[in-house]
Amino acid sequence: MRETVHVPLPGRAYDVRIGPGLIDRAGAEITPLLARPKVAVITDDTVGTLHLGALEAGLKQAGVSMTALSLPPGEATKSWPHLMRCVDWLLDQKVERGDLVLAFGGGVIGDLVGFASAILRRGVRFVQVPTTLLAQVDSSVGGKTGINASQGKNLIGAFHQPVLVLADSDVLGTLTPRDFLAGYGEVVKYGLLGDADFFEWLEINGPALEQGDEVARVEAIRRSVQMKADIVVRDETEQGDRALLNLGHTFGHALEAATGYSDRLLHGEGVAIGCALAFELSARLGLCSQEDPSRVRTHLKAMGMKTDLHDISGSLPDASALLDLMGQDKKVVQGKLRFILARGIGEAFLTSEVPRDAVLGVLQDALRE
Ligand code: NAD
């Protein structure tokens, strides 16, 4: 049941291995890349407690030893103080240019450790061992690394591709249902942005996937990663097509900012709600049929996901304040908001020609409903 997606970036090509049991055979997987049989692993306390023993055993089987640093879980760890801690620790471990650093955790650890690897000795190689669904289908592939600033999310970082990604579907079994579903938000996004057949497949197989069907999980991860790989190879540094991966993110980031990047709204939850709003906006602008946004919402609801603004606990700012928050998004170019809209399911495109009033109207109605 193991699958491999190749990311054929010239000079920086790598494989994404997907399937059960990959942590148990981590040593065998990475040995061909090692200059010496020793790796430095950075994880978070939750993942470390649950799975670091298995990783250590899997490395040991191939004679690879490891040292590990564990950081507090949560978005706040993607910050200067923890970046400093990582870099200091890696230097203390005498990690050399030929060595490998392993990022063992969700998107927070992947982004942070990837960035630490990018700047350590002007770049050491690193392996992503993603442990959340979100990280397996999205953040571990494509080489975007970084930390948050007080001015906004992901504002400090670098492009630094991993040399290998090991997405072990077994580790998803310990995720909370909420974290699993947040990752599913990114999976749905792939169907919505570029593959109507995949969206239809998810409508049928989503519930089994959520219940733990491993074949369905591996297939969903493989298709998502393949789509991300194709886009990244076309446009590594987001000059064009890669922006499509931000479907749902302009709305989503504003909602994350409005909820203080807190537990009220996880990133993937914001993306799911954002996708529903992006389709609503597309329908109102006459770009797609009226049925499309309701089909999106029906699937998200059937999966038990946050779908509407009133699914977010507590109060939200008014529509114009939300619109202002969108203006702080990284995707603003020359002061113009850029949106990913859709001509139908699987047919997303980038535009900066969106009337402010139309966005305001969608938000006002969504807040009222
Ligand atoms: P996360 O890393 O915070 O993980 C979510 C929670 O799950 C954490 O509490 C973590 O400790 C726990 N966890 C991780 N694996 C587990 C497991 N197997 N079992 C039990 N618990 C586990 O969050 P995330 O959702 O993985 O990632 C979100 C981050 O990813 C955000 O910072 C976002 O900006 C970033 N991101 C980056 C990219 C990119 O291209 N680089 C793309 C999308 C998202």
XYZ file of C-alpha atoms and ligand atoms in Angstrom:
413
model
C 0.000 0.000 0.000
C 3.060 2.267 -0.095
C 3.125 4.988 -2.726
C 5.786 7.388 -3.919
C 5.252 10.799 -5.451
C 8.357 12.248 -7.077
C 8.908 16.003 -6.994
C 11.137 16.581 -10.036
C 12.557 20.009 -9.234
C 15.758 20.439 -11.250
C 18.748 19.907 -8.963
C 16.522 19.511 -5.905
C 14.339 16.528 -6.804
C 13.014 14.367 -3.988
C 10.525 11.640 -3.180
C 7.471 11.778 -0.975
C 6.902 8.313 0.444
C 3.356 7.675 1.619
C 1.860 4.714 3.483
C 1.854 2.690 6.685
C 4.995 1.591 8.538
C 7.340 4.267 7.194
C 8.498 5.365 10.645
C 9.409 1.769 11.485
C 11.636 1.707 8.432
C 12.892 5.295 8.664
C 16.506 4.127 8.974
C 16.342 2.118 5.752
C 14.607 5.021 3.979
C 17.153 7.667 4.890
C 20.403 5.674 5.012
C 21.136 6.234 1.283
C 21.144 9.982 2.008
C 23.421 9.889 5.039
C 27.104 10.795 5.122
C 27.351 9.263 8.618
C 24.815 7.159 10.570
C 23.573 9.909 12.861
C 20.667 12.364 12.658
C 19.304 15.293 14.666
C 15.547 15.162 15.215
C 13.347 18.073 16.257
C 9.803 17.337 17.354
C 7.104 18.702 19.665
C 6.214 17.328 23.092
C 2.967 15.669 21.952
C 4.466 13.900 18.946
C 7.604 13.113 20.928
C 5.667 11.381 23.695
C 3.560 9.377 21.244
C 5.969 8.476 18.463
C 9.624 9.367 19.125
C 10.342 5.896 20.551
C 9.110 4.291 17.325
C 11.228 6.647 15.209
C 14.299 5.922 17.313
C 13.716 2.175 16.938
C 13.100 2.529 13.197
C 16.375 4.408 12.769
C 18.277 1.999 15.000
C 17.208 -0.969 12.876
C 19.425 0.427 10.128
C 22.179 1.373 12.580
C 21.325 5.082 12.616
C 21.553 6.895 15.962
C 19.683 10.088 16.817
C 19.638 12.981 19.219
C 16.357 14.803 19.745
C 15.052 18.196 20.792
C 11.420 18.543 21.818
C 9.580 21.862 21.719
C 6.164 22.915 23.052
C 3.309 22.085 20.665
C 1.316 24.887 19.056
C 1.510 27.747 16.584
C 3.382 29.968 19.090
C 6.416 27.732 18.597
C 6.824 29.081 15.036
C 8.650 32.107 16.457
C 12.081 33.769 16.811
C 12.783 32.358 20.314
C 12.185 28.772 19.212
C 14.052 29.285 15.939
C 17.039 30.450 17.997
C 16.696 27.451 20.247
C 16.659 25.080 17.271
C 19.680 26.647 15.606
C 21.640 26.774 18.891
C 20.812 23.159 19.604
C 21.739 22.001 16.095
C 25.103 23.792 16.425
C 25.614 22.188 19.843
C 24.948 18.805 18.227
C 27.713 19.686 15.772
C 25.420 19.129 12.807
C 27.550 19.506 9.711
C 26.658 20.406 6.148
C 26.613 16.730 5.079
C 24.260 15.739 7.906
C 20.486 15.434 7.927
C 18.018 17.166 10.205
C 14.628 15.494 10.708
C 11.488 17.577 11.238
C 9.168 15.206 13.094
C 5.742 16.712 13.675
C 2.957 18.755 12.152
C 3.195 21.873 10.024
C 4.512 23.955 12.899
C 7.576 21.756 13.378
C 8.019 21.290 9.608
C 7.987 25.029 8.888
C 10.233 25.917 11.843
C 12.785 23.130 11.440
C 12.859 23.607 7.673
C 13.717 27.265 8.209
C 16.343 26.444 10.862
C 17.901 24.015 8.348
C 17.814 26.669 5.627
C 19.869 29.127 7.665
C 22.141 26.743 9.573
C 25.590 26.882 7.952
C 23.834 28.531 4.964
C 21.743 25.432 4.430
C 21.803 21.854 5.658
C 19.643 19.107 4.205
C 16.499 18.109 6.028
C 13.870 15.383 5.911
C 10.221 16.023 6.606
C 8.502 13.345 8.684
C 5.015 14.902 8.828
C 2.661 13.569 11.491
C -0.567 15.490 10.859
C -2.853 15.087 7.858
C -2.321 18.766 7.078
C 1.445 18.366 7.064
C 1.297 15.149 5.005
C -0.872 16.616 2.252
C 0.450 20.128 2.221
C 3.111 21.738 4.406
C 5.806 19.053 4.163
C 5.929 19.305 0.354
C 7.048 22.327 -1.629
C 9.808 23.870 0.469
C 8.040 26.824 2.075
C 9.579 27.206 5.519
C 9.350 29.953 8.085
C 8.068 31.463 11.282
C 5.409 33.992 12.256
C 6.025 37.652 13.104
C 3.969 39.815 15.432
C 2.865 41.575 12.216
C 1.408 38.390 10.731
C 1.717 34.722 9.908
C 4.597 33.217 7.916
C 6.180 36.613 7.225
C 9.757 35.442 7.844
C 11.087 32.458 5.954
C 12.858 30.857 3.039
C 12.272 28.389 0.275
C 14.193 25.268 1.273
C 13.163 21.934 -0.189
C 13.444 18.765 1.898
C 15.534 15.905 0.497
C 12.870 13.334 1.411
C 9.384 13.268 2.894
C 8.183 10.256 4.889
C 4.410 10.474 5.336
C 3.509 7.528 7.564
C -0.266 7.077 7.488
C -0.181 5.055 10.752
C 0.690 8.103 12.881
C -2.544 9.794 11.863
C -4.326 7.333 14.161
C -3.356 9.333 17.251
C -4.553 12.707 15.964
C -7.574 14.227 17.678
C -10.651 14.092 15.402
C -10.527 17.881 15.292
C -6.916 17.999 14.082
C -7.672 15.277 11.545
C -10.623 17.199 10.131
C -8.629 20.434 10.029
C -6.147 18.631 7.765
C -9.034 17.343 5.702
C -9.855 20.993 4.948
C -6.645 21.129 2.882
C -7.503 17.821 1.155
C -10.888 19.163 0.037
C -9.126 22.302 -1.160
C -7.173 20.257 -3.734
C -10.357 18.826 -5.215
C -11.989 22.231 -5.276
C -9.081 24.020 -6.887
C -8.117 21.645 -9.652
C -9.715 18.213 -9.717
C -13.493 17.821 -9.785
C -13.124 14.008 -9.959
C -11.129 14.054 -6.741
C -13.803 16.174 -5.052
C -16.417 13.674 -6.168
C -14.218 10.838 -4.849
C -14.033 12.659 -1.508
C -17.807 13.085 -1.393
C -18.028 9.283 -1.585
C -14.942 8.230 0.383
C -14.539 11.121 2.867
C -16.510 9.454 5.676
C -14.514 6.160 5.415
C -11.306 8.126 5.337
C -12.312 9.961 8.488
C -13.234 6.669 10.180
C -9.669 5.401 9.629
C -9.824 3.464 6.326
C -6.110 3.265 5.557
C -6.468 2.569 1.824
C -8.666 5.647 1.450
C -6.255 7.726 3.534
C -3.220 6.751 1.480
C -5.113 7.454 -1.751
C -6.250 10.888 -0.536
C -2.731 11.791 0.589
C -1.213 10.537 -2.682
C -3.608 12.528 -4.860
C -3.172 15.665 -2.768
C 0.620 15.422 -2.778
C 0.676 14.699 -6.517
C -1.346 17.824 -7.174
C 0.850 19.923 -4.912
C 4.008 18.494 -6.509
C 2.734 19.289 -10.017
C 1.979 22.872 -9.037
C 5.269 23.372 -7.168
C 7.269 22.068 -10.130
C 5.469 24.536 -12.420
C 5.955 27.468 -10.050
C 8.270 26.877 -7.087
C 8.429 30.428 -5.784
C 4.793 31.425 -6.352
C 5.043 33.752 -9.319
C 1.804 32.355 -10.747
C 0.076 28.984 -10.471
C 1.241 28.178 -6.947
C -1.090 30.901 -5.687
C -3.977 28.556 -6.526
C -3.008 26.553 -3.455
C -4.244 29.533 -1.493
C -7.888 28.849 -2.328
C -9.834 29.709 0.804
C -6.786 31.300 2.444
C -7.569 34.990 1.970
C -10.798 34.566 3.927
C -9.213 31.932 6.165
C -6.234 34.049 7.205
C -8.518 36.976 8.062
C -10.585 34.656 10.269
C -7.459 33.255 11.906
C -6.275 36.801 12.632
C -9.734 37.760 13.948
C -9.651 34.819 16.360
C -6.111 35.653 17.476
C -4.561 32.480 15.959
C -6.091 30.693 18.922
C -7.750 27.384 19.526
C -11.029 28.959 18.387
C -10.066 28.294 14.794
C -7.387 25.927 13.477
C -5.649 26.779 10.199
C -7.351 23.977 8.231
C -10.733 24.955 9.667
C -10.192 28.500 8.432
C -9.287 27.127 5.003
C -12.487 25.046 4.841
C -14.709 27.990 5.790
C -12.655 30.153 3.416
C -13.286 27.715 0.535
C -17.018 27.860 1.185
C -16.869 31.682 1.164
C -14.703 31.773 -1.981
C -17.299 29.654 -3.822
C -20.110 31.852 -2.510
C -18.273 34.917 -3.803
C -17.645 33.196 -7.151
C -21.341 32.364 -7.515
C -22.387 35.926 -6.686
C -20.015 37.270 -9.299
C -21.673 34.934 -11.793
C -18.489 32.906 -12.264
C -19.870 29.547 -11.188
C -23.327 28.094 -10.747
C -25.372 28.665 -7.586
C -25.250 24.916 -6.926
C -21.472 24.850 -6.480
C -21.263 26.690 -3.137
C -24.081 24.584 -1.712
C -22.363 21.387 -2.856
C -19.155 22.513 -1.122
C -21.007 23.352 2.078
C -22.990 20.106 2.004
C -19.793 18.045 1.877
C -18.051 20.008 4.631
C -21.113 19.660 6.842
C -21.442 15.943 6.096
C -17.876 15.539 7.320
C -18.734 17.367 10.546
C -16.468 20.275 9.689
C -16.732 23.928 10.507
C -18.416 25.399 7.431
C -20.020 28.728 8.349
C -18.908 31.746 10.336
C -21.315 30.878 13.148
C -19.477 27.558 13.607
C -16.656 29.636 15.130
C -17.174 30.076 18.878
C -17.347 33.583 20.351
C -17.933 36.829 18.525
C -16.274 37.982 15.313
C -15.511 41.520 14.142
C -17.899 43.076 11.618
C -17.572 42.592 7.861
C -15.513 45.702 7.176
C -13.050 44.834 9.959
C -12.676 41.369 8.428
C -12.065 42.967 5.051
C -9.340 45.136 6.601
C -7.713 42.004 8.003
C -7.661 40.554 4.489
C -5.747 43.643 3.403
C -2.863 42.562 5.635
C -2.541 39.251 3.879
C 0.781 38.421 2.169
C -1.134 38.002 -1.061
C -1.877 41.688 -1.314
C -0.025 43.120 -4.318
C 0.230 46.905 -4.745
C -2.603 47.296 -2.275
C -4.958 45.118 -4.344
C -6.522 42.053 -2.774
C -5.893 38.944 -4.770
C -8.481 36.200 -4.601
C -8.603 32.649 -5.753
C -12.070 32.246 -7.229
C -13.637 29.416 -9.209
C -15.512 28.912 -12.460
C -16.759 25.642 -11.013
C -15.593 22.825 -8.779
C -12.026 22.006 -9.774
C -11.620 25.219 -11.780
C -9.933 27.806 -9.568
C -8.122 30.857 -10.896
C -6.324 33.889 -9.504
C -7.738 37.378 -9.861
C -7.252 40.833 -8.404
C -10.407 42.138 -10.079
C -12.834 41.593 -7.204
C -15.106 44.487 -6.263
C -14.705 45.331 -2.583
C -18.467 45.588 -2.179
C -19.010 42.024 -3.370
C -16.606 40.702 -0.724
C -18.218 42.902 1.896
C -21.655 41.596 0.912
C -20.594 37.954 1.220
C -19.106 38.620 4.658
C -22.126 40.607 5.863
C -24.509 37.837 4.847
C -22.266 35.134 6.285
C -22.157 36.971 9.623
C -25.968 37.366 9.590
C -26.840 33.757 8.728
P 0.568 21.558 14.294
O 1.946 21.272 13.842
O 0.404 22.581 15.360
O -0.114 20.195 14.759
C -1.426 20.228 15.306
C -1.451 19.513 16.673
O -1.372 18.114 16.471
C -0.286 19.867 17.591
O -0.781 20.013 18.877
C 0.618 18.643 17.511
O 1.370 18.452 18.692
C -0.372 17.550 17.317
N 0.105 16.365 16.610
C 0.916 16.321 15.531
N 1.009 15.066 15.072
C 0.267 14.290 15.901
C -0.050 12.918 15.930
N 0.376 12.068 14.994
N -0.859 12.457 16.933
C -1.350 13.321 17.872
N -1.109 14.639 17.859
C -0.303 15.117 16.887
O -0.362 22.028 13.111
P -0.625 21.530 11.622
O -2.076 21.656 11.430
O 0.059 20.263 11.309
O 0.131 22.652 10.754
C -0.271 23.999 10.801
C 0.904 24.846 10.382
O 1.296 24.485 9.051
C 0.584 26.328 10.353
O 1.620 27.007 11.006
C 0.573 26.675 8.872
O 0.970 28.000 8.622
C 1.562 25.691 8.332
N 1.405 25.408 6.897
C 2.503 25.482 6.111
C 2.423 25.199 4.766
C 3.653 25.207 3.920
O 3.555 25.095 2.684
N 4.831 25.320 4.502
C 1.186 24.828 4.202
C 0.076 24.741 5.034
C 0.193 25.033 6.389
